[in-house]
Amino acid sequence: MRPGFYERPVLEVARDLVGCVVTHGGCSGVIVECEAYHDSEPACHAFVGLTPRTATLFGPPGRAYVYRSYGIHALLNAVCEPEGIGAAVLIRALEPVSGIAQMRARRGLERLEELCSGPGKLTQALGIGLEHNGSDLSGGSIVISERPASWREVQVALDVRVGITKAVELPWRFCAAGSRFLSRRVRLAKAV
DNA sequence: CATGGGATTGACT
DNA sequence: GTCAATCCCATGC
């Protein structure tokens, strides 16, 4: 991504990440769903302040924050905003583009729509794990790159975030409108 | 040091 | 629809 892309308000970054491409482990996909988290609201891990767990979130922008969810899944975030502010965008779903045979092997599934349609699914499909926490998202093994030409004009729909119990009303979920590869349907369908 | 709670998924009723 | 799996870590005694 261009310099400074992640060092902006996390809501702007989340909106702009829809349509961008995530590549790792010989596989890639277009981001069709993501969510913003910020230390000012209680659904964000960084809400509790600087701890060993949240250190990555408060660190420099443009790094990966990868953590274990429910003891089982690794979830991938892109750290945003200037260092010292705890904010990140959770990558929640991809439209598979390349390395699809390897994704199927890693997931043990055939159906294209089920390979990356959830935050834990896409990390499994791409082979992303906790060891990637803190890695650079431009020069590291995980790379996020600009929207391909065909995604330049993507329509982004807003919705409330999935799976949280605090600050549930904030419409900080960003989806590619009409995509078949979302983790769940959009309810608000408010466009940005 | 013990406890409790998840930014989920897949299997099962 | 319901529910268990499973681990990291924040919190509180």
JSON list of C-alpha atoms (C1' of nucleotides) in Angstrom, two decimals:
[
{"chain": "A", "resi": 1, "resn": "MET", "atom": "CA", "xyz": [0.00, 0.00, 0.00]},
{"chain": "A", "resi": 2, "resn": "ARG", "atom": "CA", "xyz": [1.08, 3.60, -0.38]},
{"chain": "A", "resi": 3, "resn": "PRO", "atom": "CA", "xyz": [3.03, 5.18, 2.52]},
{"chain": "A", "resi": 4, "resn": "GLY", "atom": "CA", "xyz": [0.74, 6.57, 5.20]},
{"chain": "A", "resi": 5, "resn": "PHE", "atom": "CA", "xyz": [-2.22, 4.43, 4.16]},
{"chain": "A", "resi": 6, "resn": "TYR", "atom": "CA", "xyz": [-2.64, 2.90, 7.60]},
{"chain": "A", "resi": 7, "resn": "GLU", "atom": "CA", "xyz": [-1.70, 6.01, 9.56]},
{"chain": "A", "resi": 8, "resn": "ARG", "atom": "CA", "xyz": [-5.21, 7.46, 9.22]},
{"chain": "A", "resi": 9, "resn": "PRO", "atom": "CA", "xyz": [-8.52, 7.21, 11.07]},
{"chain": "A", "resi": 10, "resn": "VAL", "atom": "CA", "xyz": [-9.37, 3.53, 11.26]},
{"chain": "A", "resi": 11, "resn": "LEU", "atom": "CA", "xyz": [-12.83, 4.02, 9.71]},
{"chain": "A", "resi": 12, "resn": "GLU", "atom": "CA", "xyz": [-11.26, 5.50, 6.57]},
{"chain": "A", "resi": 13, "resn": "VAL", "atom": "CA", "xyz": [-8.75, 2.68, 6.33]},
{"chain": "A", "resi": 14, "resn": "ALA", "atom": "CA", "xyz": [-11.46, 0.02, 6.79]},
{"chain": "A", "resi": 15, "resn": "ARG", "atom": "CA", "xyz": [-13.56, 1.51, 4.01]},
{"chain": "A", "resi": 16, "resn": "ASP", "atom": "CA", "xyz": [-10.54, 1.73, 1.69]},
{"chain": "A", "resi": 17, "resn": "LEU", "atom": "CA", "xyz": [-9.42, -1.84, 2.41]},
{"chain": "A", "resi": 18, "resn": "VAL", "atom": "CA", "xyz": [-12.57, -3.28, 0.81]},
{"chain": "A", "resi": 19, "resn": "GLY", "atom": "CA", "xyz": [-11.45, -4.42, -2.65]},
{"chain": "A", "resi": 20, "resn": "CYS", "atom": "CA", "xyz": [-7.76, -4.66, -1.71]},
{"chain": "A", "resi": 21, "resn": "VAL", "atom": "CA", "xyz": [-5.86, -7.94, -1.99]},
{"chain": "A", "resi": 22, "resn": "VAL", "atom": "CA", "xyz": [-4.37, -10.11, 0.75]},
{"chain": "A", "resi": 23, "resn": "THR", "atom": "CA", "xyz": [-1.60, -12.51, -0.28]},
{"chain": "A", "resi": 24, "resn": "HIS", "atom": "CA", "xyz": [0.13, -15.21, 1.77]},
{"chain": "A", "resi": 25, "resn": "GLY", "atom": "CA", "xyz": [1.38, -18.75, 1.41]},
{"chain": "A", "resi": 26, "resn": "GLY", "atom": "CA", "xyz": [0.81, -18.92, -2.34]},
{"chain": "A", "resi": 27, "resn": "CYS", "atom": "CA", "xyz": [-2.79, -17.77, -2.01]},
{"chain": "A", "resi": 28, "resn": "SER", "atom": "CA", "xyz": [-4.58, -14.48, -2.47]},
{"chain": "A", "resi": 29, "resn": "GLY", "atom": "CA", "xyz": [-8.06, -13.01, -2.20]},
{"chain": "A", "resi": 30, "resn": "VAL", "atom": "CA", "xyz": [-9.90, -9.70, -2.38]},
{"chain": "A", "resi": 31, "resn": "ILE", "atom": "CA", "xyz": [-11.14, -8.24, 0.90]},
{"chain": "A", "resi": 32, "resn": "VAL", "atom": "CA", "xyz": [-14.96, -8.21, 0.76]},
{"chain": "A", "resi": 33, "resn": "GLU", "atom": "CA", "xyz": [-15.62, -7.70, 4.48]},
{"chain": "A", "resi": 34, "resn": "CYS", "atom": "CA", "xyz": [-13.77, -6.03, 7.36]},
{"chain": "A", "resi": 35, "resn": "GLU", "atom": "CA", "xyz": [-14.44, -4.25, 10.64]},
{"chain": "A", "resi": 36, "resn": "ALA", "atom": "CA", "xyz": [-12.90, -1.28, 12.45]},
{"chain": "A", "resi": 37, "resn": "TYR", "atom": "CA", "xyz": [-11.84, -1.35, 16.11]},
{"chain": "A", "resi": 38, "resn": "HIS", "atom": "CA", "xyz": [-10.57, 1.61, 18.16]},
{"chain": "A", "resi": 39, "resn": "ASP", "atom": "CA", "xyz": [-9.31, 1.92, 21.73]},
{"chain": "A", "resi": 40, "resn": "SER", "atom": "CA", "xyz": [-12.02, 4.49, 22.49]},
{"chain": "A", "resi": 41, "resn": "GLU", "atom": "CA", "xyz": [-14.76, 1.81, 22.40]},
{"chain": "A", "resi": 42, "resn": "PRO", "atom": "CA", "xyz": [-15.05, -1.31, 24.59]},
{"chain": "A", "resi": 43, "resn": "ALA", "atom": "CA", "xyz": [-15.29, -3.92, 21.83]},
{"chain": "A", "resi": 44, "resn": "CYS", "atom": "CA", "xyz": [-11.64, -3.21, 20.97]},
{"chain": "A", "resi": 45, "resn": "HIS", "atom": "CA", "xyz": [-8.99, -5.29, 22.70]},
{"chain": "A", "resi": 46, "resn": "ALA", "atom": "CA", "xyz": [-6.98, -2.08, 23.15]},
{"chain": "A", "resi": 47, "resn": "PHE", "atom": "CA", "xyz": [-9.77, -0.58, 25.29]},
{"chain": "A", "resi": 48, "resn": "VAL", "atom": "CA", "xyz": [-8.02, -2.00, 28.39]},
{"chain": "A", "resi": 49, "resn": "GLY", "atom": "CA", "xyz": [-4.87, -0.04, 27.60]},
{"chain": "A", "resi": 50, "resn": "LEU", "atom": "CA", "xyz": [-1.32, -1.15, 26.89]},
{"chain": "A", "resi": 51, "resn": "THR", "atom": "CA", "xyz": [-0.72, -4.78, 27.93]},
{"chain": "A", "resi": 52, "resn": "PRO", "atom": "CA", "xyz": [1.44, -7.55, 26.44]},
{"chain": "A", "resi": 53, "resn": "ARG", "atom": "CA", "xyz": [-1.56, -8.64, 24.41]},
{"chain": "A", "resi": 54, "resn": "THR", "atom": "CA", "xyz": [-2.38, -5.20, 23.02]},
{"chain": "A", "resi": 55, "resn": "ALA", "atom": "CA", "xyz": [1.18, -4.02, 22.41]},
{"chain": "A", "resi": 56, "resn": "THR", "atom": "CA", "xyz": [0.89, -4.70, 18.69]},
{"chain": "A", "resi": 57, "resn": "LEU", "atom": "CA", "xyz": [-2.30, -2.63, 18.46]},
{"chain": "A", "resi": 58, "resn": "PHE", "atom": "CA", "xyz": [-0.57, 0.37, 20.02]},
{"chain": "A", "resi": 59, "resn": "GLY", "atom": "CA", "xyz": [2.53, -0.10, 17.86]},
{"chain": "A", "resi": 60, "resn": "PRO", "atom": "CA", "xyz": [3.33, 1.31, 14.43]},
{"chain": "A", "resi": 61, "resn": "PRO", "atom": "CA", "xyz": [0.62, 1.21, 11.74]},
{"chain": "A", "resi": 62, "resn": "GLY", "atom": "CA", "xyz": [0.85, -1.19, 8.82]},
{"chain": "A", "resi": 63, "resn": "ARG", "atom": "CA", "xyz": [1.65, -4.26, 10.92]},
{"chain": "A", "resi": 64, "resn": "ALA", "atom": "CA", "xyz": [-0.43, -7.40, 11.40]},
{"chain": "A", "resi": 65, "resn": "TYR", "atom": "CA", "xyz": [-2.21, -7.97, 14.70]},
{"chain": "A", "resi": 66, "resn": "VAL", "atom": "CA", "xyz": [-2.95, -11.70, 14.88]},
{"chain": "A", "resi": 67, "resn": "TYR", "atom": "CA", "xyz": [-4.56, -13.19, 17.98]},
{"chain": "A", "resi": 68, "resn": "ARG", "atom": "CA", "xyz": [-6.24, -16.42, 19.01]},
{"chain": "A", "resi": 69, "resn": "SER", "atom": "CA", "xyz": [-10.00, -16.34, 19.16]},
{"chain": "A", "resi": 70, "resn": "TYR", "atom": "CA", "xyz": [-12.04, -18.79, 21.25]},
{"chain": "A", "resi": 71, "resn": "GLY", "atom": "CA", "xyz": [-8.89, -20.78, 21.84]},
{"chain": "A", "resi": 72, "resn": "ILE", "atom": "CA", "xyz": [-9.00, -22.07, 18.30]},
{"chain": "A", "resi": 73, "resn": "HIS", "atom": "CA", "xyz": [-8.83, -19.59, 15.46]},
{"chain": "A", "resi": 74, "resn": "ALA", "atom": "CA", "xyz": [-6.25, -17.01, 14.42]},
{"chain": "A", "resi": 75, "resn": "LEU", "atom": "CA", "xyz": [-7.80, -13.68, 13.40]},
{"chain": "A", "resi": 76, "resn": "LEU", "atom": "CA", "xyz": [-5.96, -11.19, 11.17]},
{"chain": "A", "resi": 77, "resn": "ASN", "atom": "CA", "xyz": [-6.04, -7.42, 11.69]},
{"chain": "A", "resi": 78, "resn": "ALA", "atom": "CA", "xyz": [-4.22, -4.49, 10.09]},
{"chain": "A", "resi": 79, "resn": "VAL", "atom": "CA", "xyz": [-2.94, -2.02, 12.71]},
{"chain": "A", "resi": 80, "resn": "CYS", "atom": "CA", "xyz": [-3.99, 1.58, 11.98]},
{"chain": "A", "resi": 81, "resn": "GLU", "atom": "CA", "xyz": [-3.61, 5.17, 13.21]},
{"chain": "A", "resi": 82, "resn": "PRO", "atom": "CA", "xyz": [-0.38, 6.66, 14.57]},
{"chain": "A", "resi": 83, "resn": "GLU", "atom": "CA", "xyz": [1.75, 4.71, 17.04]},
{"chain": "A", "resi": 84, "resn": "GLY", "atom": "CA", "xyz": [0.33, 5.09, 20.55]},
{"chain": "A", "resi": 85, "resn": "ILE", "atom": "CA", "xyz": [-3.29, 4.75, 19.40]},
{"chain": "A", "resi": 86, "resn": "GLY", "atom": "CA", "xyz": [-4.75, 1.24, 19.61]},
{"chain": "A", "resi": 87, "resn": "ALA", "atom": "CA", "xyz": [-6.75, 0.69, 16.44]},
{"chain": "A", "resi": 88, "resn": "ALA", "atom": "CA", "xyz": [-7.02, -1.98, 13.77]},
{"chain": "A", "resi": 89, "resn": "VAL", "atom": "CA", "xyz": [-9.13, -3.36, 10.94]},
{"chain": "A", "resi": 90, "resn": "LEU", "atom": "CA", "xyz": [-10.23, -6.99, 11.31]},
{"chain": "A", "resi": 91, "resn": "ILE", "atom": "CA", "xyz": [-10.19, -8.80, 7.95]},
{"chain": "A", "resi": 92, "resn": "ARG", "atom": "CA", "xyz": [-13.38, -10.89, 7.99]},
{"chain": "A", "resi": 93, "resn": "ALA", "atom": "CA", "xyz": [-13.83, -12.33, 4.48]},
{"chain": "A", "resi": 94, "resn": "LEU", "atom": "CA", "xyz": [-12.08, -12.67, 1.13]},
{"chain": "A", "resi": 95, "resn": "GLU", "atom": "CA", "xyz": [-13.16, -13.52, -2.38]},
{"chain": "A", "resi": 96, "resn": "PRO", "atom": "CA", "xyz": [-10.62, -16.21, -3.39]},
{"chain": "A", "resi": 97, "resn": "VAL", "atom": "CA", "xyz": [-8.44, -15.20, -6.36]},
{"chain": "A", "resi": 98, "resn": "SER", "atom": "CA", "xyz": [-5.36, -17.43, -6.59]},
{"chain": "A", "resi": 99, "resn": "GLY", "atom": "CA", "xyz": [-3.98, -20.54, -4.92]},
{"chain": "A", "resi": 100, "resn": "ILE", "atom": "CA", "xyz": [-7.51, -21.89, -4.68]},
{"chain": "A", "resi": 101, "resn": "ALA", "atom": "CA", "xyz": [-6.41, -25.53, -4.81]},
{"chain": "A", "resi": 102, "resn": "GLN", "atom": "CA", "xyz": [-4.17, -24.92, -1.79]},
{"chain": "A", "resi": 103, "resn": "MET", "atom": "CA", "xyz": [-6.99, -23.12, 0.03]},
{"chain": "A", "resi": 104, "resn": "ARG", "atom": "CA", "xyz": [-9.24, -26.13, -0.54]},
{"chain": "A", "resi": 105, "resn": "ALA", "atom": "CA", "xyz": [-6.52, -28.43, 0.79]},
{"chain": "A", "resi": 106, "resn": "ARG", "atom": "CA", "xyz": [-5.99, -26.30, 3.92]},
{"chain": "A", "resi": 107, "resn": "ARG", "atom": "CA", "xyz": [-9.71, -25.95, 4.57]},
{"chain": "A", "resi": 108, "resn": "GLY", "atom": "CA", "xyz": [-10.71, -29.49, 3.65]},
{"chain": "A", "resi": 109, "resn": "LEU", "atom": "CA", "xyz": [-13.61, -28.06, 1.65]},
{"chain": "A", "resi": 110, "resn": "GLU", "atom": "CA", "xyz": [-14.45, -27.60, -2.01]},
{"chain": "A", "resi": 111, "resn": "ARG", "atom": "CA", "xyz": [-17.07, -24.87, -2.11]},
{"chain": "A", "resi": 112, "resn": "LEU", "atom": "CA", "xyz": [-15.54, -21.55, -3.20]},
{"chain": "A", "resi": 113, "resn": "GLU", "atom": "CA", "xyz": [-17.94, -19.53, -1.06]},
{"chain": "A", "resi": 114, "resn": "GLU", "atom": "CA", "xyz": [-16.85, -21.36, 2.10]},
{"chain": "A", "resi": 115, "resn": "LEU", "atom": "CA", "xyz": [-13.09, -21.05, 1.74]},
{"chain": "A", "resi": 116, "resn": "CYS", "atom": "CA", "xyz": [-12.62, -17.53, 3.16]},
{"chain": "A", "resi": 117, "resn": "SER", "atom": "CA", "xyz": [-16.10, -16.43, 4.33]},
{"chain": "A", "resi": 118, "resn": "GLY", "atom": "CA", "xyz": [-15.12, -15.73, 7.93]},
{"chain": "A", "resi": 119, "resn": "PRO", "atom": "CA", "xyz": [-12.15, -14.35, 9.88]},
{"chain": "A", "resi": 120, "resn": "GLY", "atom": "CA", "xyz": [-11.01, -17.76, 11.12]},
{"chain": "A", "resi": 121, "resn": "LYS", "atom": "CA", "xyz": [-11.65, -19.40, 7.76]},
{"chain": "A", "resi": 122, "resn": "LEU", "atom": "CA", "xyz": [-9.48, -17.03, 5.76]},
{"chain": "A", "resi": 123, "resn": "THR", "atom": "CA", "xyz": [-6.48, -17.36, 8.06]},
{"chain": "A", "resi": 124, "resn": "GLN", "atom": "CA", "xyz": [-6.77, -21.13, 7.78]},
{"chain": "A", "resi": 125, "resn": "ALA", "atom": "CA", "xyz": [-7.12, -20.93, 3.99]},
{"chain": "A", "resi": 126, "resn": "LEU", "atom": "CA", "xyz": [-4.04, -18.69, 3.64]},
{"chain": "A", "resi": 127, "resn": "GLY", "atom": "CA", "xyz": [-1.96, -20.43, 6.30]},
{"chain": "A", "resi": 128, "resn": "ILE", "atom": "CA", "xyz": [-1.79, -17.39, 8.62]},
{"chain": "A", "resi": 129, "resn": "GLY", "atom": "CA", "xyz": [-1.06, -18.03, 12.31]},
{"chain": "A", "resi": 130, "resn": "LEU", "atom": "CA", "xyz": [-0.08, -16.33, 15.56]},
{"chain": "A", "resi": 131, "resn": "GLU", "atom": "CA", "xyz": [3.54, -16.26, 14.46]},
{"chain": "A", "resi": 132, "resn": "HIS", "atom": "CA", "xyz": [2.59, -13.44, 12.09]},
{"chain": "A", "resi": 133, "resn": "ASN", "atom": "CA", "xyz": [1.61, -11.09, 14.90]},
{"chain": "A", "resi": 134, "resn": "GLY", "atom": "CA", "xyz": [3.59, -7.86, 14.48]},
{"chain": "A", "resi": 135, "resn": "SER", "atom": "CA", "xyz": [4.77, -8.60, 10.94]},
{"chain": "A", "resi": 136, "resn": "ASP", "atom": "CA", "xyz": [4.88, -5.86, 8.32]},
{"chain": "A", "resi": 137, "resn": "LEU", "atom": "CA", "xyz": [1.95, -5.93, 5.87]},
{"chain": "A", "resi": 138, "resn": "SER", "atom": "CA", "xyz": [3.96, -4.52, 2.98]},
{"chain": "A", "resi": 139, "resn": "GLY", "atom": "CA", "xyz": [7.38, -6.17, 3.15]},
{"chain": "A", "resi": 140, "resn": "GLY", "atom": "CA", "xyz": [6.56, -9.28, 5.20]},
{"chain": "A", "resi": 141, "resn": "SER", "atom": "CA", "xyz": [5.19, -12.69, 4.30]},
{"chain": "A", "resi": 142, "resn": "ILE", "atom": "CA", "xyz": [1.62, -11.38, 4.41]},
{"chain": "A", "resi": 143, "resn": "VAL", "atom": "CA", "xyz": [1.11, -8.63, 1.83]},
{"chain": "A", "resi": 144, "resn": "ILE", "atom": "CA", "xyz": [-1.90, -6.34, 1.42]},
{"chain": "A", "resi": 145, "resn": "SER", "atom": "CA", "xyz": [-1.94, -4.54, -1.93]},
{"chain": "A", "resi": 146, "resn": "GLU", "atom": "CA", "xyz": [-4.07, -1.94, -3.69]},
{"chain": "A", "resi": 147, "resn": "ARG", "atom": "CA", "xyz": [-7.41, -2.59, -5.34]},
{"chain": "A", "resi": 148, "resn": "PRO", "atom": "CA", "xyz": [-7.19, -4.27, -8.74]},
{"chain": "A", "resi": 149, "resn": "ALA", "atom": "CA", "xyz": [-8.72, -2.16, -11.55]},
{"chain": "A", "resi": 150, "resn": "SER", "atom": "CA", "xyz": [-11.94, -4.16, -11.52]},
{"chain": "A", "resi": 151, "resn": "TRP", "atom": "CA", "xyz": [-12.44, -3.37, -7.83]},
{"chain": "A", "resi": 152, "resn": "ARG", "atom": "CA", "xyz": [-11.64, 0.35, -8.04]},
{"chain": "A", "resi": 153, "resn": "GLU", "atom": "CA", "xyz": [-15.30, 1.39, -8.00]},
{"chain": "A", "resi": 154, "resn": "VAL", "atom": "CA", "xyz": [-16.60, -1.18, -5.48]},
{"chain": "A", "resi": 155, "resn": "GLN", "atom": "CA", "xyz": [-19.74, -0.15, -3.58]},
{"chain": "A", "resi": 156, "resn": "VAL", "atom": "CA", "xyz": [-19.24, -0.45, 0.18]},
{"chain": "A", "resi": 157, "resn": "ALA", "atom": "CA", "xyz": [-22.15, -1.28, 2.50]},
{"chain": "A", "resi": 158, "resn": "LEU", "atom": "CA", "xyz": [-22.12, -0.43, 6.22]},
{"chain": "A", "resi": 159, "resn": "ASP", "atom": "CA", "xyz": [-23.39, -2.71, 8.95]},
{"chain": "A", "resi": 160, "resn": "VAL", "atom": "CA", "xyz": [-22.98, -3.37, 12.67]},
{"chain": "A", "resi": 161, "resn": "ARG", "atom": "CA", "xyz": [-20.07, -5.57, 13.74]},
{"chain": "A", "resi": 162, "resn": "VAL", "atom": "CA", "xyz": [-20.40, -9.33, 14.17]},
{"chain": "A", "resi": 163, "resn": "GLY", "atom": "CA", "xyz": [-19.91, -11.40, 17.29]},
{"chain": "A", "resi": 164, "resn": "ILE", "atom": "CA", "xyz": [-19.29, -8.67, 19.86]},
{"chain": "A", "resi": 165, "resn": "THR", "atom": "CA", "xyz": [-21.16, -7.89, 23.08]},
{"chain": "A", "resi": 166, "resn": "LYS", "atom": "CA", "xyz": [-20.06, -4.29, 23.68]},
{"chain": "A", "resi": 167, "resn": "ALA", "atom": "CA", "xyz": [-20.58, -1.20, 21.50]},
{"chain": "A", "resi": 168, "resn": "VAL", "atom": "CA", "xyz": [-22.82, -3.39, 19.36]},
{"chain": "A", "resi": 169, "resn": "GLU", "atom": "CA", "xyz": [-24.59, -0.39, 17.80]},
{"chain": "A", "resi": 170, "resn": "LEU", "atom": "CA", "xyz": [-21.60, 1.08, 15.97]},
{"chain": "A", "resi": 171, "resn": "PRO", "atom": "CA", "xyz": [-21.91, 0.58, 12.18]},
{"chain": "A", "resi": 172, "resn": "TRP", "atom": "CA", "xyz": [-18.25, -0.26, 11.73]},
{"chain": "A", "resi": 173, "resn": "ARG", "atom": "CA", "xyz": [-18.56, -3.31, 9.50]},
{"chain": "A", "resi": 174, "resn": "PHE", "atom": "CA", "xyz": [-17.64, -2.64, 5.87]},
{"chain": "A", "resi": 175, "resn": "CYS", "atom": "CA", "xyz": [-18.77, -5.01, 3.10]},
{"chain": "A", "resi": 176, "resn": "ALA", "atom": "CA", "xyz": [-18.50, -5.18, -0.67]},
{"chain": "A", "resi": 177, "resn": "ALA", "atom": "CA", "xyz": [-22.15, -4.71, -1.65]},
{"chain": "A", "resi": 178, "resn": "GLY", "atom": "CA", "xyz": [-23.72, -7.82, -3.14]},
{"chain": "A", "resi": 179, "resn": "SER", "atom": "CA", "xyz": [-20.71, -10.10, -2.62]},
{"chain": "A", "resi": 180, "resn": "ARG", "atom": "CA", "xyz": [-21.36, -13.86, -2.36]},
{"chain": "A", "resi": 181, "resn": "PHE", "atom": "CA", "xyz": [-18.28, -14.29, -0.17]},
{"chain": "A", "resi": 182, "resn": "LEU", "atom": "CA", "xyz": [-19.36, -12.50, 3.04]},
{"chain": "A", "resi": 183, "resn": "SER", "atom": "CA", "xyz": [-19.39, -14.25, 6.43]},
{"chain": "A", "resi": 184, "resn": "ARG", "atom": "CA", "xyz": [-23.06, -13.25, 6.75]},
{"chain": "A", "resi": 185, "resn": "ARG", "atom": "CA", "xyz": [-25.64, -11.08, 5.07]},
{"chain": "A", "resi": 186, "resn": "VAL", "atom": "CA", "xyz": [-25.61, -7.32, 5.42]},
{"chain": "A", "resi": 187, "resn": "ARG", "atom": "CA", "xyz": [-28.54, -6.06, 7.48]},
{"chain": "A", "resi": 188, "resn": "LEU", "atom": "CA", "xyz": [-28.32, -2.27, 7.39]},
{"chain": "A", "resi": 189, "resn": "ALA", "atom": "CA", "xyz": [-27.19, -2.05, 3.75]},
{"chain": "A", "resi": 190, "resn": "LYS", "atom": "CA", "xyz": [-26.33, 1.59, 4.30]},
{"chain": "A", "resi": 191, "resn": "ALA", "atom": "CA", "xyz": [-23.93, 2.68, 1.56]},
{"chain": "A", "resi": 192, "resn": "VAL", "atom": "CA", "xyz": [-20.77, 4.75, 2.03]},
{"chain": "B", "resi": 1, "resn": "DC", "atom": "C1'", "xyz": [-2.51, -18.26, 41.61]},
{"chain": "B", "resi": 2, "resn": "DA", "atom": "C1'", "xyz": [-7.58, -19.07, 40.04]},
{"chain": "B", "resi": 3, "resn": "DT", "atom": "C1'", "xyz": [-11.05, -17.61, 37.29]},
{"chain": "B", "resi": 4, "resn": "DG", "atom": "C1'", "xyz": [-13.70, -16.21, 33.35]},
{"chain": "B", "resi": 5, "resn": "DG", "atom": "C1'", "xyz": [-14.53, -14.63, 28.95]},
{"chain": "B", "resi": 6, "resn": "DG", "atom": "C1'", "xyz": [-14.24, -14.31, 24.21]},
{"chain": "B", "resi": 7, "resn": "DA", "atom": "C1'", "xyz": [-13.73, -9.92, 17.13]},
{"chain": "B", "resi": 8, "resn": "DT", "atom": "C1'", "xyz": [-15.54, -18.38, 15.74]},
{"chain": "B", "resi": 9, "resn": "DT", "atom": "C1'", "xyz": [-16.49, -22.55, 13.55]},
{"chain": "B", "resi": 10, "resn": "DG", "atom": "C1'", "xyz": [-18.48, -26.92, 12.54]},
{"chain": "B", "resi": 11, "resn": "DA", "atom": "C1'", "xyz": [-21.10, -30.74, 14.12]},
{"chain": "B", "resi": 12, "resn": "DC", "atom": "C1'", "xyz": [-25.29, -32.12, 15.72]},
{"chain": "B", "resi": 13, "resn": "DT", "atom": "C1'", "xyz": [-30.69, -31.93, 17.10]},
{"chain": "C", "resi": 1, "resn": "DG", "atom": "C1'", "xyz": [-31.51, -23.69, 16.63]},
{"chain": "C", "resi": 2, "resn": "DT", "atom": "C1'", "xyz": [-27.92, -25.39, 20.25]},
{"chain": "C", "resi": 3, "resn": "DC", "atom": "C1'", "xyz": [-23.34, -26.37, 21.86]},
{"chain": "C", "resi": 4, "resn": "DA", "atom": "C1'", "xyz": [-18.55, -27.87, 22.68]},
{"chain": "C", "resi": 5, "resn": "DA", "atom": "C1'", "xyz": [-13.73, -27.22, 21.49]},
{"chain": "C", "resi": 6, "resn": "DT", "atom": "C1'", "xyz": [-9.62, -24.87, 23.46]},
{"chain": "C", "resi": 7, "resn": "DC", "atom": "C1'", "xyz": [-6.00, -21.20, 24.74]},
{"chain": "C", "resi": 8, "resn": "DC", "atom": "C1'", "xyz": [-4.39, -16.69, 25.81]},
{"chain": "C", "resi": 9, "resn": "DC", "atom": "C1'", "xyz": [-4.48, -13.23, 28.94]},
{"chain": "C", "resi": 10, "resn": "DA", "atom": "C1'", "xyz": [-6.76, -9.59, 31.94]},
{"chain": "C", "resi": 11, "resn": "DT", "atom": "C1'", "xyz": [-8.45, -9.27, 36.26]},
{"chain": "C", "resi": 12, "resn": "DG", "atom": "C1'", "xyz": [-8.99, -10.01, 41.15]},
{"chain": "C", "resi": 13, "resn": "DC", "atom": "C1'", "xyz": [-7.94, -12.27, 45.49]}
]
